[in-house]
Coordinates of N, CA, C and O in Angstrom, one line a residue:
G8 N 11.4 2.7 -3.4 CA 11.5 3.1 -2.1 C 11.8 1.9 -1.1 O 12.5 2.1 -0.1
R9 N 11.3 0.8 -1.4 CA 11.4 -0.4 -0.5 C 12.9 -0.8 -0.3 O 13.4 -1.1 0.7
K10 N 13.7 -0.7 -1.5 CA 15.1 -1.1 -1.4 C 15.8 -0.1 -0.5 O 16.7 -0.5 0.3
F11 N 15.6 1.1 -0.6 CA 16.2 2.1 0.2 C 15.9 1.9 1.7 O 16.7 2.0 2.5
K12 N 14.6 1.6 2.0 CA 14.2 1.4 3.4 C 14.9 0.2 3.9 O 15.2 0.2 5.1
Q13 N 15.1 -0.9 3.2 CA 15.7 -2.1 3.7 C 17.2 -1.8 4.1 O 17.7 -2.5 4.9
Y14 N 17.8 -0.7 3.6 CA 19.1 -0.4 4.0 C 19.1 0.7 5.0 O 20.2 1.4 5.3
G15 N 18.0 1.0 5.6 CA 17.9 2.0 6.7 C 17.7 3.4 6.3 O 17.8 4.3 7.2
H16 N 17.5 3.7 5.0 CA 17.3 5.1 4.6 C 15.8 5.5 4.8 O 14.9 4.7 4.8
Q17 N 15.7 6.8 5.1 CA 14.3 7.3 5.2 C 13.8 7.6 3.8 O 14.6 8.1 2.9
V18 N 12.6 7.3 3.5 CA 12.0 7.6 2.2 C 10.6 8.3 2.4 O 9.8 7.9 3.2
K19 N 10.5 9.3 1.6 CA 9.2 10.1 1.6 C 8.7 10.2 0.2 O 9.5 10.1 -0.8
V20 N 7.4 10.4 0.0 CA 6.8 10.5 -1.3 C 6.0 11.8 -1.4 O 5.5 12.3 -0.4
L21 N 5.9 12.3 -2.6 CA 5.0 13.4 -2.9 C 4.2 13.0 -4.1 O 4.7 12.9 -5.2
P22 N 2.9 12.7 -3.8 CA 2.0 12.2 -4.9 C 2.0 13.1 -6.1 O 1.9 12.7 -7.3
E23 N 2.2 14.4 -5.9 CA 2.2 15.4 -7.0 C 3.4 15.2 -7.9 O 3.3 15.6 -9.1
L24 N 4.4 14.5 -7.5 CA 5.6 14.3 -8.3 C 5.7 12.8 -8.7 O 6.8 12.4 -9.2
S25 N 4.7 12.1 -8.6 CA 4.8 10.6 -8.9 C 5.1 10.3 -10.3 O 5.7 9.2 -10.6
N26 N 4.9 11.2 -11.3 CA 5.2 11.0 -12.7 C 6.6 11.6 -13.1 O 6.9 11.6 -14.2
S27 N 7.3 12.0 -12.1 CA 8.6 12.6 -12.4 C 9.5 11.7 -13.1 O 9.6 10.5 -12.7
Q28 N 10.2 12.1 -14.1 CA 11.1 11.3 -14.9 C 12.6 11.6 -14.6 O 13.5 11.4 -15.4
I29 N 12.9 12.3 -13.4 CA 14.2 12.6 -13.1 C 14.5 12.2 -11.6 O 13.6 12.0 -10.8
D30 N 15.8 12.1 -11.4 CA 16.2 11.8 -10.0 C 17.4 12.8 -9.8 O 18.1 13.2 -10.7
F31 N 17.6 13.2 -8.5 CA 18.7 14.1 -8.3 C 19.4 13.6 -7.0 O 18.8 13.1 -6.1
T32 N 20.8 13.8 -7.0 CA 21.6 13.3 -5.9 C 22.5 14.5 -5.6 O 23.1 15.1 -6.5
L33 N 22.6 14.8 -4.3 CA 23.5 15.8 -3.8 C 24.7 15.1 -3.1 O 24.5 14.3 -2.3
F34 N 25.9 15.5 -3.4 CA 27.1 15.0 -2.7 C 28.2 16.0 -2.8 O 28.5 16.6 -3.8
K35 N 28.8 16.3 -1.6 CA 29.8 17.3 -1.5 C 29.2 18.6 -2.1 O 28.2 19.1 -1.7
H36 N 29.9 19.2 -3.1 CA 29.5 20.4 -3.8 C 29.0 20.0 -5.2 O 29.2 20.8 -6.1
K37 N 28.4 18.9 -5.3 CA 27.9 18.4 -6.7 C 26.5 18.1 -6.7 O 25.9 17.6 -5.7
L38 N 25.8 18.3 -7.8 CA 24.4 18.0 -8.0 C 24.4 17.1 -9.2 O 24.9 17.5 -10.3
A39 N 23.9 15.9 -9.1 CA 23.8 15.0 -10.3 C 22.3 14.9 -10.6 O 21.5 14.5 -9.8
L40 N 21.9 15.2 -11.8 CA 20.6 15.1 -12.3 C 20.6 13.9 -13.3 O 21.4 13.9 -14.2
T41 N 19.7 13.0 -13.0 CA 19.6 11.8 -13.9 C 18.2 11.7 -14.5 O 17.2 11.8 -13.9
S42 N 18.2 11.6 -15.8 CA 17.0 11.4 -16.6 C 16.6 9.9 -16.5 O 17.5 9.1 -16.8
L43 N 15.4 9.6 -16.2 CA 15.0 8.2 -16.1 C 14.1 7.9 -17.3 O 13.3 6.9 -17.2
S44 N 14.2 8.6 -18.4 CA 13.4 8.3 -19.6 C 14.0 7.1 -20.3 O 14.8 6.4 -19.8
D45 N 13.4 6.9 -21.5 CA 13.8 5.7 -22.3 C 15.3 5.8 -22.7 O 15.9 4.7 -22.9
K46 N 15.8 7.0 -22.8 CA 17.3 7.1 -23.1 C 17.9 7.9 -21.9 O 18.1 9.1 -21.9
P47 N 18.2 7.2 -20.8 CA 18.7 7.8 -19.6 C 20.0 8.5 -19.8 O 20.9 8.1 -20.6
F48 N 20.2 9.6 -19.1 CA 21.5 10.3 -19.1 C 21.7 11.0 -17.8 O 20.7 11.2 -17.0
M49 N 22.9 11.4 -17.5 CA 23.2 12.1 -16.2 C 24.0 13.4 -16.5 O 24.9 13.3 -17.3
V50 N 23.7 14.4 -15.8 CA 24.5 15.7 -15.8 C 24.9 15.9 -14.4 O 24.1 15.9 -13.5
V51 N 26.2 16.2 -14.2 CA 26.8 16.5 -12.9 C 27.2 18.0 -12.9 O 28.0 18.4 -13.8
I52 N 26.7 18.7 -12.0 CA 27.1 20.2 -11.8 C 27.9 20.3 -10.6 O 27.5 19.9 -9.5
E53 N 29.2 20.8 -10.7 CA 30.0 21.0 -9.5 C 30.0 22.4 -9.2 O 30.6 23.2 -9.9
S54 N 29.3 22.8 -8.1 CA 29.1 24.2 -7.7 C 28.6 24.2 -6.3 O 27.5 23.7 -6.0
E55 N 29.3 24.9 -5.4 CA 28.9 25.0 -4.1 C 27.6 25.8 -4.0 O 26.6 25.5 -3.3
T56 N 27.5 26.9 -4.8 CA 26.3 27.7 -4.9 C 25.1 26.9 -5.3 O 24.0 27.0 -4.7
V57 N 25.2 26.1 -6.4 CA 24.1 25.3 -6.9 C 23.7 24.3 -5.9 O 22.5 24.1 -5.6
S58 N 24.7 23.5 -5.4 CA 24.3 22.4 -4.5 C 23.7 22.9 -3.2 O 22.7 22.3 -2.7
E59 N 24.1 24.1 -2.7 CA 23.5 24.6 -1.4 C 22.1 25.1 -1.7 O 21.2 25.0 -0.9
S60 N 21.9 25.7 -2.9 CA 20.5 26.2 -3.3 C 19.6 25.0 -3.4 O 18.4 25.0 -2.9
I61 N 20.0 23.9 -4.1 CA 19.2 22.7 -4.3 C 18.9 22.1 -2.9 O 17.8 21.6 -2.7
K62 N 19.9 22.0 -2.1 CA 19.7 21.5 -0.7 C 18.6 22.2 0.0 O 17.8 21.6 0.7
A63 N 18.6 23.5 0.0 CA 17.5 24.3 0.6 C 16.2 23.9 0.1 O 15.2 23.8 0.8
I64 N 16.1 23.8 -1.2 CA 14.8 23.4 -1.9 C 14.4 22.0 -1.4 O 13.3 21.7 -1.1
F65 N 15.4 21.1 -1.4 CA 15.1 19.7 -1.0 C 14.6 19.7 0.4 O 13.6 18.9 0.7
E66 N 15.1 20.5 1.3 CA 14.6 20.5 2.7 C 13.1 20.9 2.8 O 12.4 20.3 3.6
I67 N 12.7 21.9 2.0 CA 11.3 22.3 1.9 C 10.5 21.2 1.4 O 9.4 20.8 2.0
V68 N 10.9 20.5 0.3 CA 10.1 19.4 -0.3 C 10.1 18.2 0.7 O 9.0 17.6 0.8
W69 N 11.2 17.9 1.4 CA 11.2 16.8 2.3 C 10.2 17.0 3.4 O 9.5 16.0 3.8
R70 N 10.1 18.2 3.9 CA 9.1 18.4 5.0 C 7.7 18.3 4.5 O 6.8 17.9 5.3
A71 N 7.5 18.5 3.2 CA 6.1 18.4 2.6 C 5.7 17.0 2.3 O 4.6 16.6 2.2
G72 N 6.7 16.1 2.2 CA 6.5 14.7 1.8 C 5.9 13.9 3.0 O 5.9 14.3 4.1
R73 N 5.4 12.7 2.6 CA 4.9 11.8 3.6 C 5.7 10.5 3.6 O 6.2 10.2 2.5
A74 N 5.7 9.9 4.7 CA 6.6 8.7 4.9 C 6.1 7.6 3.9 O 4.9 7.4 3.7
F75 N 7.1 6.9 3.3 CA 6.8 5.8 2.4 C 6.6 4.6 3.3 O 7.4 4.3 4.2
R76 N 5.5 3.8 3.0 CA 5.3 2.6 3.8 C 5.5 1.4 3.0 O 5.4 1.1 1.9

């Protein structure tokens, strides 16, 4: 989180998800899911429907998070 903050990004945390082994990125109409396990891999889904649905879920989770210090 600190590296993102140093570049001016907002960072929030959810303690309930602190052990999560995935990351996701939304861009245009794409969703990238990245496994952060010992054997990392990425899956990219190109779908306006999927990306808009995940964006709505992200907004709910973002509001529930607390600012990273």
